[in-house]
Amino acid sequence: MSWGTELWDQFDNLDKHTQWGIDFLERYAKFVKERLEVEQNYAKQLRNLVKKYCPKRSKDDEPRFTSCLSFYSILNELNDYAGQRELVAEEMALKVYNELMRYSQDLKAERKHHLQEGRKAQQYLDQCWKQMDNSKKKFERECKEAEKSQLNYERLDSDINATKSEVEKAKNQFYMRTHMADESKNEYAAQLQNFNGEQWKHFNNAIPHIFKNLQHMDERRTVKLGETYRSFAEAERKVIPIISKCLDGMVTAAKAVDERKDSSLVVESFKSGFEPPGDFPFEDFSQNLSGTGSDGTISNTPKGERERDGVQGPRSEPKPTLGKAKNKLWLFGKKPKWSVKMAPSLEDFSHLPPEQRRKRLQQKIEELSRELQKQMDQRDALNKMKDVYEKNPQMGDPTSLQPKISETICNMEKLRSEIHKNETWLAEVEGKQSSRGDRRPSTDNHQHTPQGRESPEGSYTDDTSQEHHTPHRRPGPTQPANRNPDPHEFDDEFDDDDPLPVIGHCKALYYFDGKNEGTLMMAEDEVLYIIEEDKGDGWTRARKQSGEEGYVPTSYVEITMEKNSKGS
């Protein structure tokens, strides 16, 4: 139905209705603004919560229990979830709130223009009516004056006492008034005809056209509201798949909790390597007494065993020293304060129990190996730069790099010396533990050699063909298993006790079997965490949600780095 034909006389009501429509649109825009502020505050509070409960201790001090690692994984997923809430807020602000505010300004300007046209048309019609009404009143006034002059002329013409001049004057006055009345009549008729024509144009052309434009404007406003309602819902729907993946990651982290593995880690963390203390012998102080008889003596050997061996007297045992006894008692209680104060923190960790000392030495060797790898990478980079300078002298002086190369080589020799020294201490500790292995059951299924190292799962390997060899570069996509060993380096690609921080995530574009050592199998469209960027060799280090780590081809994945990855 058309407003122009049905509501031709409702100009004021249409004015109020269109104003209400714009007010309603702005009210909805205000609702969207408050809604996106709720999302922003929610995301901010979630990020603050994650930051509050994220580990603040150093990497070495962080526990490696599956319950803790799962909790940290849940925090990472919750942080990603907060990011999705921020995306919802940004989508609402861009495609709903900003669009509504811009459209509201356009509607106001268009409405103002149409209403001004309507008022101008109404003012012109009112002006025509006033002109017609004035001519009508003038015609009525002239007719009354003409009637008066006619009556006056007839009265004087019938009066015998009236002079001829008076009669002629009244007659002329009557003719003049009659002529003026006729002119007023013609003017009134013309103004009436003009007003009727303008009124027909006003109500059949001008007003319907203006009301039609107002109707189209109001209908576009309604359509725009429907579109923004849909955009409001789509902003939430777009993030549902990623939010579902975050929740799936939380469920996967919950399933990764392993109570047996945590118990094993407790043993590995606190096992001292000492043997349980033996029985204390009975110290017989009555041996120097005379003639008391042997029937009442007490022996450390059971009675049945003495009778079976044919021994009738007490058997003396060697007396343990006080220091040794005290050392054994420390295993079951607190050490004396003087022993804690006097125990120095030595370079070879000899102040620690054997098992803890072994672990600390292994950690120290791994740290030195990582530092050695950095120095080797720096040396290789400097050598490459030197080769470039030698081939292109205009780019730089190759001799200027020689001091830095010499310094790097010197640092490498120092690090290798430190590694050798710590390996010697480690061999000493493991040699002592091996000598005790035949006297007590061992929780390990193999002996640790000086070249033994710890794998990411906490197990050790004695394969000397792979120990202390750091590859110069990781394998390329066609030869993932080829490595160039260096006899002075460690292969520390997967030797970290604690998981590396997540610096991004990636989505697998293709299937990768991961059959070669050090690589990670991935399915197509699988989402992985990025823990180490590609160093130029075509491989990226990634971690599955289950905690499994390895290298994947960079060309096989679509990588998205976190904004705050540098501060992770």
Coordinates of C-alpha atoms in Angstrom, one line a residue:
M1 CA 0.0 0.0 0.0
S2 CA 1.2 3.5 -0.9
W3 CA 1.5 6.2 1.7
G4 CA 0.8 8.9 -1.0
T5 CA -2.7 7.7 -1.8
E6 CA -3.8 6.3 1.6
L7 CA -2.2 8.9 3.9
W8 CA -2.4 12.1 1.9
D9 CA -3.7 14.0 4.9
Q10 CA -1.3 12.5 7.6
F11 CA 1.8 14.6 7.1
D12 CA 2.3 15.3 10.8
N13 CA 1.8 11.6 11.7
L14 CA 4.3 10.5 9.1
D15 CA 6.7 13.1 10.4
K16 CA 6.4 11.5 13.9
H17 CA 6.7 7.9 12.5
T18 CA 9.8 8.5 10.5
Q19 CA 11.4 10.2 13.5
W20 CA 10.5 7.2 15.7
G21 CA 12.1 4.8 13.1
I22 CA 15.4 6.6 13.3
D23 CA 15.3 6.7 17.1
F24 CA 14.6 3.0 17.1
L25 CA 17.6 2.3 14.8
E26 CA 19.9 4.4 17.1
R27 CA 18.6 2.6 20.1
Y28 CA 19.5 -0.8 18.5
A29 CA 22.9 0.7 17.7
K30 CA 23.4 1.6 21.3
F31 CA 22.4 -2.0 22.3
V32 CA 25.1 -3.4 19.9
K33 CA 27.7 -1.0 21.4
E34 CA 27.0 -2.2 24.9
R35 CA 27.0 -5.8 23.7
L36 CA 30.4 -5.5 22.1
E37 CA 31.7 -3.7 25.3
V38 CA 30.6 -6.8 27.2
E39 CA 32.6 -9.0 24.8
Q40 CA 35.6 -6.8 25.1
N41 CA 35.5 -6.7 28.9
Y42 CA 34.9 -10.5 29.0
A43 CA 37.9 -11.1 26.8
K44 CA 40.0 -8.7 28.8
Q45 CA 39.1 -10.5 32.1
L46 CA 39.8 -13.9 30.5
R47 CA 43.3 -12.7 29.4
N48 CA 44.0 -11.3 32.9
L49 CA 42.9 -14.5 34.4
V50 CA 45.2 -16.5 32.1
K51 CA 48.0 -14.2 32.9
K52 CA 47.4 -14.5 36.6
Y53 CA 47.6 -18.3 36.6
C54 CA 50.3 -18.7 34.0
P55 CA 53.6 -19.9 35.5
K56 CA 55.8 -17.0 36.6
R57 CA 58.8 -19.2 37.6
S58 CA 61.7 -20.0 35.4
K59 CA 61.4 -22.9 33.0
D60 CA 63.7 -25.1 35.0
D61 CA 61.6 -24.6 38.1
E62 CA 58.3 -25.5 36.4
P63 CA 56.9 -28.9 37.3
R64 CA 56.6 -31.4 34.4
F65 CA 53.6 -33.3 35.9
T66 CA 50.9 -34.1 33.3
S67 CA 48.3 -32.4 35.5
C68 CA 50.3 -29.2 35.4
L69 CA 51.0 -29.4 31.7
S70 CA 47.3 -30.1 31.0
F71 CA 46.4 -27.1 33.1
Y72 CA 48.8 -24.9 31.1
S73 CA 47.3 -26.2 27.9
I74 CA 43.9 -25.3 29.1
L75 CA 45.2 -21.8 29.9
N76 CA 46.5 -21.6 26.3
E77 CA 43.2 -22.7 24.9
L78 CA 41.4 -20.2 27.2
N79 CA 43.7 -17.5 25.9
D80 CA 42.7 -18.4 22.3
Y81 CA 39.1 -18.4 23.4
A82 CA 39.5 -14.9 24.7
G83 CA 41.0 -13.9 21.3
Q84 CA 37.8 -15.2 19.6
R85 CA 35.6 -13.1 21.9
E86 CA 37.7 -10.1 20.8
L87 CA 37.1 -11.0 17.2
V88 CA 33.3 -11.1 17.9
A89 CA 33.5 -7.6 19.4
E90 CA 35.5 -6.3 16.4
E91 CA 33.1 -7.9 13.9
M92 CA 30.1 -6.3 15.7
A93 CA 31.8 -2.9 15.9
L94 CA 32.8 -3.0 12.2
K95 CA 29.8 -4.5 10.5
V96 CA 26.9 -3.6 12.8
Y97 CA 27.5 -0.6 15.1
N98 CA 29.6 1.6 12.7
E99 CA 27.3 0.7 9.8
L100 CA 24.2 1.6 11.8
M101 CA 25.6 4.9 12.9
R102 CA 26.6 5.9 9.4
Y103 CA 23.2 4.8 8.0
S104 CA 21.4 6.8 10.8
Q105 CA 23.1 10.0 9.7
D106 CA 22.1 9.4 6.1
L107 CA 18.5 8.7 7.1
K108 CA 18.4 11.9 9.1
A109 CA 19.6 14.0 6.1
E110 CA 17.2 12.3 3.7
R111 CA 14.2 12.7 6.0
K112 CA 15.0 16.3 6.6
H113 CA 15.1 16.9 2.8
H114 CA 11.7 15.2 2.1
L115 CA 10.0 17.0 5.0
Q116 CA 11.3 20.3 3.8
E117 CA 9.9 19.7 0.3
G118 CA 6.5 18.8 1.9
R119 CA 6.5 21.9 4.0
K120 CA 7.4 24.1 1.0
A121 CA 4.5 22.5 -1.0
Q122 CA 2.1 23.1 1.9
Q123 CA 3.3 26.7 2.3
Y124 CA 2.7 27.4 -1.5
L125 CA -0.8 26.0 -1.3
D126 CA -1.5 28.1 1.8
Q127 CA -0.3 31.2 -0.1
C128 CA -2.6 30.4 -3.0
W129 CA -5.5 29.9 -0.6
K130 CA -4.8 33.3 1.1
Q131 CA -4.8 35.0 -2.3
M132 CA -8.1 33.4 -3.2
D133 CA -9.6 34.2 0.1
N134 CA -8.6 37.9 -0.1
S135 CA -10.1 38.2 -3.6
K136 CA -13.3 36.5 -2.3
K137 CA -13.5 39.0 0.6
K138 CA -12.9 41.9 -1.7
F139 CA -15.6 40.7 -4.1
E140 CA -18.0 40.4 -1.2
R141 CA -17.1 43.9 0.0
E142 CA -17.6 45.5 -3.4
C143 CA -20.9 43.8 -3.9
K144 CA -22.2 45.2 -0.6
E145 CA -21.0 48.7 -1.5
A146 CA -22.7 48.3 -4.9
E147 CA -26.0 47.4 -3.2
K148 CA -25.8 50.4 -0.9
S149 CA -25.1 52.8 -3.9
Q150 CA -28.0 51.2 -5.8
L151 CA -30.4 51.7 -2.9
N152 CA -29.2 55.3 -2.5
Y153 CA -29.7 56.0 -6.2
E154 CA -33.2 54.5 -6.2
R155 CA -34.1 56.5 -3.1
L156 CA -33.0 59.8 -4.6
D157 CA -34.6 59.0 -8.0
S158 CA -38.0 58.5 -6.3
D159 CA -37.7 61.6 -4.1
I160 CA -39.4 64.6 -5.7
N161 CA -37.5 67.0 -3.4
A162 CA -34.1 65.7 -4.6
T163 CA -32.2 67.9 -7.1
K164 CA -31.1 66.7 -10.5
S165 CA -27.4 66.9 -9.5
E166 CA -27.9 64.8 -6.5
V167 CA -29.6 62.1 -8.6
E168 CA -26.9 62.2 -11.2
K169 CA -24.2 61.9 -8.6
A170 CA -26.0 58.9 -7.0
K171 CA -26.4 57.4 -10.4
N172 CA -22.7 57.7 -11.2
Q173 CA -21.7 56.3 -7.8
F174 CA -24.0 53.3 -8.5
Y175 CA -22.4 52.6 -11.9
M176 CA -18.9 52.9 -10.5
R177 CA -19.6 50.5 -7.6
T178 CA -21.2 48.1 -9.9
H179 CA -18.2 48.2 -12.2
M180 CA -15.8 47.6 -9.3
A181 CA -18.0 44.6 -8.1
D182 CA -17.7 43.1 -11.6
E183 CA -13.9 43.4 -11.5
S184 CA -13.7 41.9 -8.0
K185 CA -15.9 39.1 -9.2
N186 CA -13.6 38.3 -12.2
E187 CA -10.5 38.5 -9.9
Y188 CA -12.1 36.2 -7.4
A189 CA -13.0 33.7 -10.1
A190 CA -9.4 33.7 -11.5
Q191 CA -7.9 33.2 -8.0
L192 CA -10.4 30.4 -7.2
Q193 CA -9.6 28.6 -10.4
N194 CA -5.8 28.9 -9.7
F195 CA -6.2 27.7 -6.1
N196 CA -8.2 24.7 -7.2
G197 CA -5.6 23.8 -9.8
E198 CA -2.7 24.1 -7.3
Q199 CA -4.6 22.1 -4.7
W200 CA -5.2 19.3 -7.2
K201 CA -1.5 19.3 -8.0
H202 CA -0.6 19.4 -4.3
F203 CA -2.7 16.4 -3.3
N204 CA -2.3 14.3 -6.5
N205 CA 1.3 15.0 -7.4
A206 CA 3.5 16.8 -4.8
I207 CA 2.4 15.1 -1.6
P208 CA 2.2 11.5 -3.0
H209 CA 5.7 11.9 -4.4
I210 CA 7.1 13.2 -1.1
F211 CA 5.2 10.5 0.9
K212 CA 6.4 7.8 -1.5
N213 CA 10.0 8.9 -0.9
L214 CA 9.4 8.8 2.8
Q215 CA 7.9 5.3 2.5
H216 CA 11.0 4.0 0.5
M217 CA 13.3 5.6 3.2
D218 CA 11.4 3.9 6.0
E219 CA 11.4 0.5 4.2
R220 CA 15.2 0.7 3.6
R221 CA 15.6 1.4 7.3
T222 CA 13.6 -1.8 8.1
V223 CA 15.7 -3.8 5.6
K224 CA 18.9 -2.4 7.1
L225 CA 17.8 -3.5 10.6
G226 CA 17.2 -7.0 9.3
E227 CA 20.6 -7.1 7.7
T228 CA 22.3 -6.0 10.9
Y229 CA 20.3 -8.5 12.9
R230 CA 21.8 -11.2 10.7
S231 CA 25.3 -9.7 10.9
F232 CA 25.0 -9.7 14.7
A233 CA 24.3 -13.4 14.7
E234 CA 26.9 -14.2 12.0
A235 CA 29.6 -12.5 14.1
E236 CA 29.0 -15.1 16.8
R237 CA 28.6 -18.0 14.4
K238 CA 31.9 -17.4 12.6
V239 CA 34.0 -18.1 15.7
I240 CA 32.0 -21.2 16.8
P241 CA 34.3 -23.7 14.9
I242 CA 37.4 -22.2 16.5
I243 CA 35.8 -22.1 19.9
S244 CA 34.8 -25.7 19.5
K245 CA 38.5 -26.5 18.7
C246 CA 39.5 -24.7 21.9
L247 CA 37.1 -26.7 23.9
D248 CA 38.3 -29.9 22.2
G249 CA 41.8 -28.9 23.1
M250 CA 40.7 -28.5 26.8
V251 CA 39.1 -32.0 26.7
T252 CA 42.3 -33.4 25.1
A253 CA 44.4 -31.8 27.8
A254 CA 42.1 -33.4 30.4
K255 CA 42.6 -36.8 28.8
A256 CA 46.4 -36.3 28.9
V257 CA 46.5 -36.4 32.7
D258 CA 48.3 -39.6 33.7
E259 CA 48.6 -40.3 37.3
R260 CA 51.2 -43.1 36.8
K261 CA 53.5 -40.8 34.8
D262 CA 53.1 -38.1 37.5
S263 CA 54.1 -40.7 40.2
S264 CA 57.1 -41.7 38.1
L265 CA 58.1 -38.0 37.9
V266 CA 57.9 -37.7 41.6
V267 CA 60.3 -40.6 42.0
E268 CA 62.6 -39.1 39.4
S269 CA 62.5 -35.7 41.0
F270 CA 63.2 -36.7 44.6
K271 CA 65.1 -40.1 44.3
S272 CA 68.4 -39.6 46.2
G273 CA 70.2 -42.8 45.1
F274 CA 71.2 -43.8 48.6
E275 CA 70.7 -47.3 49.8
P276 CA 68.3 -47.9 52.8
P277 CA 70.2 -48.1 56.1
G278 CA 71.0 -51.6 57.4
D279 CA 70.3 -53.0 60.9
F280 CA 72.1 -51.5 63.8
P281 CA 74.3 -54.1 65.6
F282 CA 73.9 -54.8 69.3
E283 CA 76.8 -53.3 71.2
D284 CA 77.6 -55.6 74.2
F285 CA 79.2 -53.5 77.0
S286 CA 79.1 -56.5 79.5
Q287 CA 82.0 -58.4 77.9
N288 CA 84.6 -57.0 80.4
L289 CA 82.4 -58.0 83.4
S290 CA 83.7 -61.1 85.4
G291 CA 81.8 -64.4 85.9
T292 CA 78.3 -63.4 85.1
G293 CA 77.7 -66.4 82.9
S294 CA 76.7 -66.6 79.3
D295 CA 73.1 -67.6 79.7
G296 CA 71.9 -64.1 80.2
T297 CA 73.9 -62.4 77.5
I298 CA 72.1 -61.0 74.5
S299 CA 73.4 -61.5 71.0
N300 CA 72.6 -59.9 67.8
T301 CA 72.3 -63.3 66.2
P302 CA 68.9 -65.1 66.6
K303 CA 68.8 -68.0 69.0
G304 CA 67.9 -70.6 66.5
E305 CA 70.7 -69.6 64.2
R306 CA 73.2 -69.8 67.1
E307 CA 72.2 -73.3 68.1
R308 CA 72.3 -74.4 64.4
D309 CA 75.8 -73.1 64.0
G310 CA 76.9 -74.6 67.3
V311 CA 77.9 -71.2 68.7
Q312 CA 77.2 -70.9 72.4
G313 CA 78.5 -67.4 73.2
P314 CA 77.6 -63.9 72.0
R315 CA 79.1 -62.8 68.7
S316 CA 80.5 -59.3 68.6
E317 CA 79.9 -57.1 65.5
P318 CA 82.0 -54.2 64.3
K319 CA 80.8 -50.9 65.7
P320 CA 79.6 -48.3 63.2
T321 CA 81.0 -44.9 63.5
L322 CA 78.9 -42.1 64.7
G323 CA 79.2 -40.1 61.6
K324 CA 78.0 -42.9 59.4
A325 CA 75.0 -43.5 61.6
K326 CA 74.1 -39.9 61.6
N327 CA 74.4 -39.8 57.8
K328 CA 71.9 -42.7 57.6
L329 CA 69.5 -41.1 59.9
W330 CA 69.2 -38.0 57.6
L331 CA 67.3 -40.1 55.1
F332 CA 64.4 -40.3 57.5
G333 CA 64.4 -36.9 59.1
K334 CA 65.7 -33.4 58.8
K335 CA 69.4 -32.8 58.5
P336 CA 71.0 -30.9 61.3
K337 CA 71.2 -27.1 60.7
W338 CA 75.0 -27.2 60.8
S339 CA 75.1 -29.6 57.9
V340 CA 72.8 -27.5 55.8
K341 CA 74.9 -24.3 56.4
M342 CA 78.2 -26.0 55.7
A343 CA 77.0 -27.7 52.5
P344 CA 78.3 -25.5 49.7
S345 CA 76.8 -25.2 46.2
L346 CA 79.7 -26.8 44.2
E347 CA 80.3 -26.7 40.5
D348 CA 80.2 -30.4 40.2
F349 CA 77.0 -30.7 42.4
S350 CA 78.8 -33.1 44.7
H351 CA 76.8 -31.6 47.6
L352 CA 73.6 -33.3 46.1
P353 CA 72.5 -36.9 46.4
P354 CA 73.7 -39.1 43.6
E355 CA 70.5 -39.3 41.6
Q356 CA 69.8 -35.6 41.9
R357 CA 73.4 -34.8 41.1
R358 CA 73.2 -37.0 37.9
K359 CA 70.1 -35.1 36.8
R360 CA 71.6 -31.7 37.4
L361 CA 74.8 -32.7 35.5
Q362 CA 72.6 -33.8 32.6
Q363 CA 70.7 -30.6 32.6
K364 CA 74.0 -28.6 32.7
I365 CA 75.3 -30.6 29.8
E366 CA 72.2 -30.0 27.8
E367 CA 72.3 -26.2 28.5
L368 CA 76.0 -26.1 27.4
S369 CA 75.1 -28.1 24.3
R370 CA 72.4 -25.6 23.4
E371 CA 74.8 -22.7 23.9
L372 CA 77.4 -24.5 21.8
Q373 CA 74.8 -25.0 19.0
K374 CA 74.1 -21.2 19.1
Q375 CA 77.8 -20.5 18.8
M376 CA 78.1 -22.9 15.9
D377 CA 75.2 -21.3 14.1
Q378 CA 76.8 -17.9 14.6
R379 CA 80.1 -19.2 13.3
D380 CA 78.4 -20.6 10.2
A381 CA 76.6 -17.4 9.6
L382 CA 79.8 -15.3 9.9
N383 CA 81.6 -17.6 7.5
K384 CA 78.8 -17.3 5.0
M385 CA 78.9 -13.5 5.4
K386 CA 82.7 -13.6 4.9
D387 CA 82.3 -15.6 1.7
V388 CA 79.8 -13.1 0.4
Y389 CA 82.1 -10.2 1.2
E390 CA 85.0 -12.0 -0.5
K391 CA 82.9 -12.5 -3.7
N392 CA 81.4 -9.0 -3.5
P393 CA 84.0 -6.6 -1.9
Q394 CA 81.7 -3.6 -2.3
M395 CA 79.3 -5.1 0.3
G396 CA 81.9 -5.1 3.1
D397 CA 85.4 -6.0 4.2
P398 CA 85.8 -9.7 4.9
T399 CA 88.8 -9.1 7.3
S400 CA 86.5 -7.1 9.6
L401 CA 84.6 -10.4 10.5
Q402 CA 87.7 -12.3 11.4
P403 CA 87.9 -11.1 15.1
K404 CA 84.3 -12.1 15.6
I405 CA 84.9 -15.5 14.1
S406 CA 87.9 -16.0 16.3
E407 CA 86.0 -15.0 19.4
T408 CA 83.2 -17.4 18.4
I409 CA 85.6 -20.3 17.9
C410 CA 87.2 -19.5 21.3
N411 CA 83.8 -19.6 22.9
M412 CA 83.1 -22.9 21.3
E413 CA 86.3 -24.4 22.7
K414 CA 85.4 -23.2 26.1
L415 CA 82.0 -24.7 25.9
R416 CA 83.4 -28.0 24.7
S417 CA 85.8 -28.0 27.6
E418 CA 82.9 -27.4 30.0
I419 CA 80.9 -30.2 28.4
H420 CA 83.8 -32.6 28.7
K421 CA 84.3 -31.7 32.3
N422 CA 80.6 -32.3 33.1
E423 CA 80.6 -35.5 31.2
T424 CA 83.5 -36.7 33.3
W425 CA 81.6 -36.0 36.5
L426 CA 78.5 -37.6 35.0
A427 CA 80.4 -40.7 34.2
E428 CA 81.8 -40.8 37.7
V429 CA 78.2 -40.6 39.2
E430 CA 76.8 -43.2 36.8
G431 CA 79.8 -45.5 37.4
K432 CA 79.1 -45.4 41.2
Q433 CA 75.4 -46.1 40.6
S434 CA 76.2 -49.0 38.3
S435 CA 78.5 -50.5 40.9
R436 CA 75.5 -50.6 43.3
G437 CA 73.1 -51.9 40.7
D438 CA 73.8 -55.6 41.6
R439 CA 72.9 -55.0 45.2
R440 CA 69.5 -53.4 44.8
P441 CA 66.7 -53.4 42.2
S442 CA 66.9 -50.6 39.7
T443 CA 63.9 -48.8 38.2
D444 CA 65.8 -48.3 34.9
N445 CA 66.0 -51.1 32.3
H446 CA 69.4 -50.1 31.1
Q447 CA 72.6 -48.5 32.3
H448 CA 73.5 -44.9 31.7
T449 CA 76.7 -44.3 29.8
P450 CA 78.5 -41.0 30.0
Q451 CA 77.1 -40.2 26.7
G452 CA 73.5 -41.0 27.8
R453 CA 71.0 -38.2 27.4
E454 CA 67.4 -37.7 28.4
S455 CA 64.7 -37.9 25.8
P456 CA 61.5 -35.7 25.8
E457 CA 59.6 -38.5 27.6
G458 CA 62.2 -38.8 30.4
S459 CA 63.8 -42.0 29.2
Y460 CA 67.5 -42.4 28.4
T461 CA 69.4 -43.8 25.5
D462 CA 72.9 -45.3 25.3
D463 CA 73.2 -45.2 21.5
T464 CA 76.6 -43.6 21.2
S465 CA 76.2 -43.1 17.5
Q466 CA 73.7 -40.3 18.2
E467 CA 74.9 -38.8 21.4
H468 CA 76.7 -35.4 21.5
H469 CA 76.1 -34.8 17.8
T470 CA 74.3 -31.6 16.9
P471 CA 73.3 -31.4 13.2
H472 CA 74.6 -28.5 11.2
R473 CA 71.1 -28.2 9.7
R474 CA 67.8 -30.0 10.0
P475 CA 66.8 -32.3 7.2
G476 CA 65.3 -31.0 4.0
P477 CA 61.9 -32.3 2.7
T478 CA 63.4 -34.9 0.4
Q479 CA 66.0 -36.3 2.9
P480 CA 64.5 -36.0 6.4
A481 CA 66.8 -38.5 7.9
N482 CA 70.2 -37.2 6.7
R483 CA 72.2 -35.5 9.4
N484 CA 75.8 -34.2 9.5
P485 CA 77.2 -35.2 12.9
D486 CA 79.7 -33.2 14.8
P487 CA 81.7 -35.2 17.5
H488 CA 81.7 -32.2 19.9
E489 CA 78.0 -31.4 19.9
F490 CA 74.9 -32.7 21.4
D491 CA 71.7 -33.6 19.5
D492 CA 69.4 -31.4 21.7
E493 CA 66.6 -31.1 19.3
F494 CA 64.2 -32.9 21.7
D495 CA 66.2 -32.9 24.9
D496 CA 64.3 -30.1 26.7
D497 CA 62.9 -31.2 30.0
D498 CA 60.1 -28.7 29.9
P499 CA 57.9 -27.9 26.8
L500 CA 58.8 -24.9 24.8
P501 CA 56.3 -22.0 24.9
V502 CA 53.7 -21.8 22.1
I503 CA 54.5 -19.0 19.7
G504 CA 51.7 -19.6 17.2
H505 CA 49.6 -22.3 15.5
C506 CA 49.4 -23.9 12.1
K507 CA 46.9 -25.9 10.0
A508 CA 48.1 -28.9 8.0
L509 CA 47.5 -28.4 4.3
Y510 CA 48.6 -32.0 3.4
Y511 CA 49.1 -35.3 5.0
F512 CA 52.7 -36.0 6.3
D513 CA 53.7 -39.5 7.4
G514 CA 56.5 -38.4 9.8
K515 CA 58.3 -41.7 9.5
N516 CA 61.8 -40.3 9.8
E517 CA 63.5 -39.7 13.1
G518 CA 62.6 -36.3 14.6
T519 CA 59.6 -35.6 12.4
L520 CA 56.0 -35.5 13.4
M521 CA 53.1 -37.2 11.6
M522 CA 50.1 -35.0 10.9
A523 CA 46.8 -35.4 9.2
E524 CA 45.3 -33.0 6.7
D525 CA 43.5 -30.0 8.3
E526 CA 45.0 -31.0 11.7
V527 CA 45.8 -27.9 13.9
L528 CA 49.2 -27.9 15.7
Y529 CA 51.0 -25.6 18.0
I530 CA 54.2 -23.8 16.7
I531 CA 57.0 -23.9 19.3
E532 CA 60.0 -23.0 17.0
E533 CA 60.1 -21.0 13.8
D534 CA 61.6 -22.1 10.5
K535 CA 65.3 -21.2 10.6
G536 CA 65.6 -21.2 6.8
D537 CA 66.0 -25.0 6.3
G538 CA 62.3 -25.7 5.4
W539 CA 61.3 -27.3 8.7
T540 CA 59.1 -25.9 11.5
R541 CA 59.0 -27.4 15.0
A542 CA 55.4 -28.1 16.2
R543 CA 53.6 -29.8 19.0
K544 CA 50.3 -31.7 18.9
Q545 CA 47.6 -31.2 21.4
S546 CA 48.6 -34.5 22.9
G547 CA 52.0 -33.1 23.7
E548 CA 53.9 -35.0 21.0
E549 CA 56.6 -32.8 19.3
G550 CA 58.6 -32.9 16.1
Y551 CA 59.5 -31.2 12.9
V552 CA 57.0 -30.8 10.0
P553 CA 57.7 -29.3 6.5
T554 CA 57.0 -25.6 6.5
S555 CA 55.5 -25.8 3.0
Y556 CA 52.9 -28.4 4.3
V557 CA 51.3 -26.0 6.8
E558 CA 49.6 -22.7 7.0
I559 CA 51.2 -20.8 9.9
T560 CA 49.7 -18.1 12.1
M561 CA 52.0 -16.5 14.6
E562 CA 50.8 -15.0 17.9
K563 CA 51.2 -11.2 18.3
N564 CA 52.9 -11.6 21.7
S565 CA 55.0 -14.6 20.8
K566 CA 58.2 -12.7 21.5
G567 CA 57.2 -12.3 25.1
S568 CA 56.0 -15.8 25.6

